[in-house]
Coordinates of C-alpha atoms in Angstrom, one line a residue:
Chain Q
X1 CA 154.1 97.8 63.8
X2 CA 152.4 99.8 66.2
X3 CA 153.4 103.4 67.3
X4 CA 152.6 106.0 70.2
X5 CA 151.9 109.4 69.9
X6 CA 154.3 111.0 71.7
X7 CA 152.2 114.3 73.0
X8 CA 149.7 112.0 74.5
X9 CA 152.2 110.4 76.6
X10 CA 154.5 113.4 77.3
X11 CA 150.7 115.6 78.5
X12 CA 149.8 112.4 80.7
X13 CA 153.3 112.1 82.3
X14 CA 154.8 115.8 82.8
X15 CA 152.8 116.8 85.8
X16 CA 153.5 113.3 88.0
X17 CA 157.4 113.5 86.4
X18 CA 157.9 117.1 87.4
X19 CA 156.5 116.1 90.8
X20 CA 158.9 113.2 91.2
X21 CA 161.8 115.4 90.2
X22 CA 160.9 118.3 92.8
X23 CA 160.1 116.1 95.9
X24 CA 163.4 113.8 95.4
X25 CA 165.4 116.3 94.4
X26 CA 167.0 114.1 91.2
X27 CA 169.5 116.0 88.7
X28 CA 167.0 114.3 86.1
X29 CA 164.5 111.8 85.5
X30 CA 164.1 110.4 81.8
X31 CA 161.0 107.8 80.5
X32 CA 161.7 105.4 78.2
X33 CA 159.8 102.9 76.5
X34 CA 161.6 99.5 76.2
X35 CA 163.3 100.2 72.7
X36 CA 165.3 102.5 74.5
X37 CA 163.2 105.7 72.8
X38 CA 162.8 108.5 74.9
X39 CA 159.3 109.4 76.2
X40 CA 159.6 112.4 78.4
X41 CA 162.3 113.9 80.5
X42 CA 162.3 116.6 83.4
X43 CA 165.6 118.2 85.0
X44 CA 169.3 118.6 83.8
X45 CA 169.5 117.3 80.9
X46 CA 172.2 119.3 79.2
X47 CA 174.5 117.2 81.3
X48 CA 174.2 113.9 79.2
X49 CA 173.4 112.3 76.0
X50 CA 170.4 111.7 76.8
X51 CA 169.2 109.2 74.0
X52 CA 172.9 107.5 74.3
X53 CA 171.9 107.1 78.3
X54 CA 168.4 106.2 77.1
X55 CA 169.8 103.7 74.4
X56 CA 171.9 101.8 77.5
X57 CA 169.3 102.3 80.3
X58 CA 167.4 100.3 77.7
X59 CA 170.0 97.7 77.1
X60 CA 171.2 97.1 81.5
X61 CA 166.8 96.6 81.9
X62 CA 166.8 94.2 79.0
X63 CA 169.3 92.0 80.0
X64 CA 168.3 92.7 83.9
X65 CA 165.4 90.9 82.5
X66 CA 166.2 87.7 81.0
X67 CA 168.9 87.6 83.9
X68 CA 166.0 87.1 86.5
X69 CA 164.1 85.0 84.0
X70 CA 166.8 82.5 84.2
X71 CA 167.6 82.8 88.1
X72 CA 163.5 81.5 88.3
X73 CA 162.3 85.3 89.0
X74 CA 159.8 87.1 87.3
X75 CA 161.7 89.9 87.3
X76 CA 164.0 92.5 89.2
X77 CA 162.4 95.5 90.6
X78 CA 165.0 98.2 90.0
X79 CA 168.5 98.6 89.7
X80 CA 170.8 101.1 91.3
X81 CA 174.5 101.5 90.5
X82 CA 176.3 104.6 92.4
X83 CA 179.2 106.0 91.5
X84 CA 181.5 108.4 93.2
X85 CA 179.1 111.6 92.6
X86 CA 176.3 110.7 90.7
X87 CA 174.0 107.9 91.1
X88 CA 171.8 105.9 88.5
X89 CA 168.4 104.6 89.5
X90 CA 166.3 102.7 87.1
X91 CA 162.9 100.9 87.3
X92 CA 160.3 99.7 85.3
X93 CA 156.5 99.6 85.6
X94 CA 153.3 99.4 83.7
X95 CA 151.4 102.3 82.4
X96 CA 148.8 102.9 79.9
X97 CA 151.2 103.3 77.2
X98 CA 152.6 99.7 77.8
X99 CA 155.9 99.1 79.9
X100 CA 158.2 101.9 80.6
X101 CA 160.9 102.6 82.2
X102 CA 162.0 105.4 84.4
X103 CA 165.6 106.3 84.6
X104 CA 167.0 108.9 87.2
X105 CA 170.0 110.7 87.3
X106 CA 170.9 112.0 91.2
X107 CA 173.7 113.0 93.4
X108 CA 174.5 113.9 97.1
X109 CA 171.4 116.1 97.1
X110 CA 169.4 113.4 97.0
X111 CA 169.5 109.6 98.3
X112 CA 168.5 106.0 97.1
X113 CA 166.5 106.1 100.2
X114 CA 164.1 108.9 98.4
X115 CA 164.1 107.7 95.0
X116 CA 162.8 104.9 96.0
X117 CA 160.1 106.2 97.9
X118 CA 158.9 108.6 95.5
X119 CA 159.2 106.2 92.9
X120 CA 155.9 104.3 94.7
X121 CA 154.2 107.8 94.5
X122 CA 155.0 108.1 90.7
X123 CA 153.6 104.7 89.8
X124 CA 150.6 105.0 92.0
X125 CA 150.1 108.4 89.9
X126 CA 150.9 106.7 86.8
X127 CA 148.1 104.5 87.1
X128 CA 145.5 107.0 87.9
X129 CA 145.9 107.4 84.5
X130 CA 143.5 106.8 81.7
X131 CA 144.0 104.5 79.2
X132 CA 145.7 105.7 75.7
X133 CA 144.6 105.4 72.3
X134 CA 148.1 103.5 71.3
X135 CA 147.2 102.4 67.8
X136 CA 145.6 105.1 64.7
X137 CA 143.7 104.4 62.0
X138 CA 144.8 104.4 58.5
X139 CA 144.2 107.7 57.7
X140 CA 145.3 109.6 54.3
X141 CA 148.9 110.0 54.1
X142 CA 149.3 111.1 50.3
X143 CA 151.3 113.9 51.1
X144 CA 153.7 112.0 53.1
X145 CA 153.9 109.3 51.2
X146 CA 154.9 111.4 47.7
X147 CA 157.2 113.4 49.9
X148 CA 159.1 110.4 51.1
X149 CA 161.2 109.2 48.3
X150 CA 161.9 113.0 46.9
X151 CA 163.2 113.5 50.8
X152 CA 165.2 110.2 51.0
X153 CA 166.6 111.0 47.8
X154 CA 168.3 114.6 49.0
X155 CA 169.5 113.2 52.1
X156 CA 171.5 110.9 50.4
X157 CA 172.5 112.8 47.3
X158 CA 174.0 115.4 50.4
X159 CA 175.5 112.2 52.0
X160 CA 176.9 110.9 49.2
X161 CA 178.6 114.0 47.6
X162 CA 176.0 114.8 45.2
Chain L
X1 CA 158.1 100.6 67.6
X2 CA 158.0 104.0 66.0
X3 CA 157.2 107.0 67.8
X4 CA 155.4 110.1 66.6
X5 CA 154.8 113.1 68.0
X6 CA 152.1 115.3 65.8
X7 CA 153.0 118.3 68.6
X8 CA 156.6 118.8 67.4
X9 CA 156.2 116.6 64.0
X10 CA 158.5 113.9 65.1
X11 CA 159.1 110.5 64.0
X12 CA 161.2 108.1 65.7
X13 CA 162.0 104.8 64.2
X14 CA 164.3 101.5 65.1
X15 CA 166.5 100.0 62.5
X16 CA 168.7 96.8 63.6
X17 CA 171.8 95.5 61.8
X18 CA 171.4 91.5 62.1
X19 CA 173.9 89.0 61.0
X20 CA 176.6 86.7 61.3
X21 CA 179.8 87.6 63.2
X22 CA 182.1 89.5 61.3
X23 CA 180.0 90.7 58.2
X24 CA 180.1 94.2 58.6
X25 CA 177.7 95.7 60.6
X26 CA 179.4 97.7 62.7
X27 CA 181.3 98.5 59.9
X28 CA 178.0 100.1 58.3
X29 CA 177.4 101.9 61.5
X30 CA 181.3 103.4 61.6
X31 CA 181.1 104.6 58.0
X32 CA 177.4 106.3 58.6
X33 CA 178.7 107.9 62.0
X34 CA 181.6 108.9 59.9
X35 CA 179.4 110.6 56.9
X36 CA 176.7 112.0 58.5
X37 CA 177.0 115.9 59.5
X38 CA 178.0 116.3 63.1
X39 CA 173.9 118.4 63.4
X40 CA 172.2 115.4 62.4
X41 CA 173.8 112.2 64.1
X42 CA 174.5 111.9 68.1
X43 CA 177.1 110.2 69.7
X44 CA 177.9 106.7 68.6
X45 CA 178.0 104.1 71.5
X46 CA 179.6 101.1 71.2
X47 CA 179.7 98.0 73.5
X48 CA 182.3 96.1 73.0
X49 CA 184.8 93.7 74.0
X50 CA 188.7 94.2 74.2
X51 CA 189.3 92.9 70.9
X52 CA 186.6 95.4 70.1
X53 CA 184.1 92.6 69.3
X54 CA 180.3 94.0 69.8
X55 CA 179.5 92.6 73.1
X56 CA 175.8 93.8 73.5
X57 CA 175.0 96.6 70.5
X58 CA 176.7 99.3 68.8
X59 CA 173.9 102.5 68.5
X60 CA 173.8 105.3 66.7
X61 CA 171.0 108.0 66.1
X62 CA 170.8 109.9 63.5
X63 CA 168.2 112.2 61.5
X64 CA 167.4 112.1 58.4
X65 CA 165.4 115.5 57.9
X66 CA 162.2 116.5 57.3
X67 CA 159.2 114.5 55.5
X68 CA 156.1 116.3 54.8
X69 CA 156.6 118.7 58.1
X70 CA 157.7 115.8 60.2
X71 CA 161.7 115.3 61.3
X72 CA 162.8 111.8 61.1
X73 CA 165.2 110.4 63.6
X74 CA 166.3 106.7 63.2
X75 CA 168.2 104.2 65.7
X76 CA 170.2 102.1 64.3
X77 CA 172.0 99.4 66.6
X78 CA 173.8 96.1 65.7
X79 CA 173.7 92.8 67.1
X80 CA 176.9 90.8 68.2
X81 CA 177.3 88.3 65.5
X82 CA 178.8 85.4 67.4
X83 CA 176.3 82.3 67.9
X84 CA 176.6 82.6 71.7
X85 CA 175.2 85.8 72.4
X86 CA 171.6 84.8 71.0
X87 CA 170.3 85.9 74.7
X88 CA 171.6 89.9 73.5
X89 CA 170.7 89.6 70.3
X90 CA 167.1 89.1 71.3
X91 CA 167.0 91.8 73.4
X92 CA 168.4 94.1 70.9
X93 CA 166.3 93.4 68.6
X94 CA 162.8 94.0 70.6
X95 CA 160.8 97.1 69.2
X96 CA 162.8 97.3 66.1
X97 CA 160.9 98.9 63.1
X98 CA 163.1 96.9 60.4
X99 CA 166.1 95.3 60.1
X100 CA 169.1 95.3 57.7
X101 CA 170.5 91.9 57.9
X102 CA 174.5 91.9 56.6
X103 CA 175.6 89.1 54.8
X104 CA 178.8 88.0 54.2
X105 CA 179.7 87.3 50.7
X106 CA 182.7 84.9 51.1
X107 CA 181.9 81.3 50.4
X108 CA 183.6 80.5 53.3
X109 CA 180.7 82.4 55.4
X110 CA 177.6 80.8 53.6
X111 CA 176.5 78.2 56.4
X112 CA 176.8 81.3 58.6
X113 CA 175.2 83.5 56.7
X114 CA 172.2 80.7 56.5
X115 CA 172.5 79.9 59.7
X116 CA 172.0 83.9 61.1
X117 CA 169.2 84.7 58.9
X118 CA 167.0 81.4 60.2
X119 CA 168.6 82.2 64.1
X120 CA 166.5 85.7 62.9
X121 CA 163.9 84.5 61.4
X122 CA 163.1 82.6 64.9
X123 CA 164.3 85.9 67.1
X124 CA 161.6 87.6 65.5
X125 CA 158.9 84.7 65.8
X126 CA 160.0 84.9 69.8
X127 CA 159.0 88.4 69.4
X128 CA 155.9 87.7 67.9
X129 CA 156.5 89.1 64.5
X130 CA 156.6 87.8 62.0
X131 CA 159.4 88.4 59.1
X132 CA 156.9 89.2 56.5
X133 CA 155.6 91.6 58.6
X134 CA 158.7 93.8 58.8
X135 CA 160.7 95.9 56.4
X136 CA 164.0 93.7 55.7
X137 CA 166.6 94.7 53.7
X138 CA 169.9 92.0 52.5
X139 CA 173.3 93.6 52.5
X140 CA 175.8 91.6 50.4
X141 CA 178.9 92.8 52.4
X142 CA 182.4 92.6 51.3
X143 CA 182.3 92.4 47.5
X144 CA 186.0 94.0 47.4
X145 CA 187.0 90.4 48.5
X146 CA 188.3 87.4 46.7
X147 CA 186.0 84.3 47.0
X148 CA 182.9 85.8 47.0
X149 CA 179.6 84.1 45.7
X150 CA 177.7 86.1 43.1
X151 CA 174.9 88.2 43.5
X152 CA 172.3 85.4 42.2
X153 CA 173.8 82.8 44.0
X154 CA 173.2 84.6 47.4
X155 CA 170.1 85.5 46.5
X156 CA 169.1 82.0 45.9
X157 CA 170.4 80.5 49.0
X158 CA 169.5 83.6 51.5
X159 CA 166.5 85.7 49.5
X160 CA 163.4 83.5 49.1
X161 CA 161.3 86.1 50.2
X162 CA 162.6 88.2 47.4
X163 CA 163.3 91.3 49.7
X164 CA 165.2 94.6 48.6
X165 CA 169.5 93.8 48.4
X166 CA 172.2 95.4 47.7
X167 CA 175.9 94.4 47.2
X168 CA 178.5 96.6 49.6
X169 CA 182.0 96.9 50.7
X170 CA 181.3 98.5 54.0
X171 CA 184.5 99.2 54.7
X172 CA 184.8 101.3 51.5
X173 CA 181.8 102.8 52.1
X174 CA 179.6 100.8 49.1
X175 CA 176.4 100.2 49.2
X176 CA 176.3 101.2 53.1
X177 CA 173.7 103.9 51.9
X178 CA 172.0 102.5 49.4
X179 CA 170.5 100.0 52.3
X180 CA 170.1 102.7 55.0
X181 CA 168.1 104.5 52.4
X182 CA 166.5 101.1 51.4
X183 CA 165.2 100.5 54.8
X184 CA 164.7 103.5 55.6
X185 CA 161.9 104.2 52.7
X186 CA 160.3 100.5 53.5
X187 CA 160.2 101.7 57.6
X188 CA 158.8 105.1 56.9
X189 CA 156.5 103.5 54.0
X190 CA 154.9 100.6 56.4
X191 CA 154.8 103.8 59.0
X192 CA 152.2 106.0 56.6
X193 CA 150.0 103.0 56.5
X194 CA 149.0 103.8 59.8
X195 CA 149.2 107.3 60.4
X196 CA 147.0 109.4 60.9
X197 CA 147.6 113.1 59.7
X198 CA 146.0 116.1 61.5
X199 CA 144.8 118.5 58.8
X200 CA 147.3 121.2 59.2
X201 CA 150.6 118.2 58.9
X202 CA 149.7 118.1 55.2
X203 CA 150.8 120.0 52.3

């Protein structure tokens, strides 16, 4: 089981996010990994559940997927669905951090036209970045690890009425 | 695959509620959503079909507090059941952390039940993992009902890797917690293995 650390990825990718956000004037622009977990996010994001939207964006690139896998493609390169005010654009790419996914949130302000052309700027930025150390050593966990079960056990004893 | 953030002591893990059609797991997922304090759980979405089959996943988040400084926030989706949405399955299953897989206890549902955990078993191998390598948990759903194999005999035809179960009636609410929790500790316990605590996360 491998994990990220989260702060490594969020430092990397704030600056060329922020960017993206400002020059394509998006209500909000959210990176996922391809578990549906969110990375990092810049912009509005009082306006939606963001880990429901994440959850979903996950799911539509997933099956997006194995759709083009079985029409003889590779894969898509981006979807786009647009609704009567708001627009949802979502593309993939590789990073140092493995494949991600960046899901954006616009309306009339902006256009499909500039998402799309920003979203070339974003990856070329993206891969100006260094590798990431994805995977720690074992280290000493005592602490957490004698925590754990006393934790587990008053969660549950709250859940379960005591 | 987890997540952890050292900066804001965050954990994020993926749980994924695997099994036949009809045993329950959305059922699990209902009762938790329905349990769990409005501050710790989000919004429960569900995709499903008009005879509110799950079509592609049901997904909930939810937190289970803090360990050792670090808040832990857990996914947990479902997989449709039916045999003929292997392709979602699959993709649902991706980056999952463990799985609780929901049998049905009804000897009625035993080729079914066999039949899910091997289409599993394979899911995962597709994924390159493989089932020994992940927390699994067995949920012997719907022990309120007639019919129903005993405990031993499911564990002899489903358990040969001798995992952690636990008999439930979802829809009562039994045993739906005693697996979360189950899961839950073998996720969080395969996660220490490999993490690596700055000095001022412990104690």
């Amino acid at each position: 089981m491998d994990h990220l650390e989260l702060k490594e990825i969020q430092d990397a990718f704030a600056l060329p996010l922020e960017e993206f956000v400002r020059e394509t004037g998006v209500r909000l622009a959210v990176l996922i990994n391809r578990s549906g977990q969110v990375l990092a996010q810049h912009g509005f994001d009082k306006l939606f559940d963001l880990v429901g939207v994440a959850s979903l964006a996950a799911g539509i690139n997933a099956s997006s997927r194995a759709l083009a896998s079985q029409l003889g493609e590779d894969e898509f390169e981006h979807l786009h669905h647009a609704g009567r005010d708001r627009q949802l654009f979502l593309a993939h790419f590789s990073s140092s951090a493995g494949q991600l996914m960046l899901v954006t949130v616009f309306d009339e302000r902006s256009s499909i036209g500039l998402v799309r052309l920003f979203f070339g700027d974003f990856v070329n930025r993206i891969t100006e970045i260094p590798a990431m150390n994805l995977v720690r050593a074992q280290a000493d966990v005592g602490d957490f690890e004698e925590e754990l079960e006393a934790s587990l056990d008053r969660f549950f004893q709250d859940l379960m009425g005591g | 695959m987890s997540l952890v953030n050292y900066a804001t002591r965050e954990i994020t893990c993926k749980i994924v509620y695997y099994g036949p059609g009809r045993s329950g797991k959305t059922t699990n997922l209902q009762y938790i959503h329905s349990r769990v304090p409005w501050d710790r759980k989000g919004e429960m979405v569900s995709l499903a079909t008009e005879a509110d089959r799950t079509l592609f996943f049901d997904f909930l988040p939810i937190e289970l507090g803090t360990i050792s400084g670090f808040t832990t926030r857990f996914q947990l989706y479902t997989v449709p059941g039916q045999v003929y949405y292997n392709a979602t399955r699959k993709l649902v299953l991706q980056g999952a952390d463990g799985v609780v897989f929901v049998a049905d206890s009804q000897k009625s549902q035993l080729d079914s039940d066999i039949e899910s955990f091997r289409n599993l078993q394979q899911n995962l191998l597709e994924h390159g993992i493989d089932i020994r390598d992940i927390p699994v948990v067995i949920q012997y759903n719907k022990r309120d009902l007639p019919n129903v194999f005993s405990l031993d005999q499911l564990d002899e035809e489903l358990n040969f890797r001798d995992v952690p179960s636990y008999p439930a009636s979802a829809l009562l609410g039994e045993g739906v917690f005693d697996t979360l929790r189950s899961v839950a500790e073998g996720v969080l316990k395969k996660l220490a293995s490999k993490l690596e605590m700055p000095a001022d996360a412990r104690g």
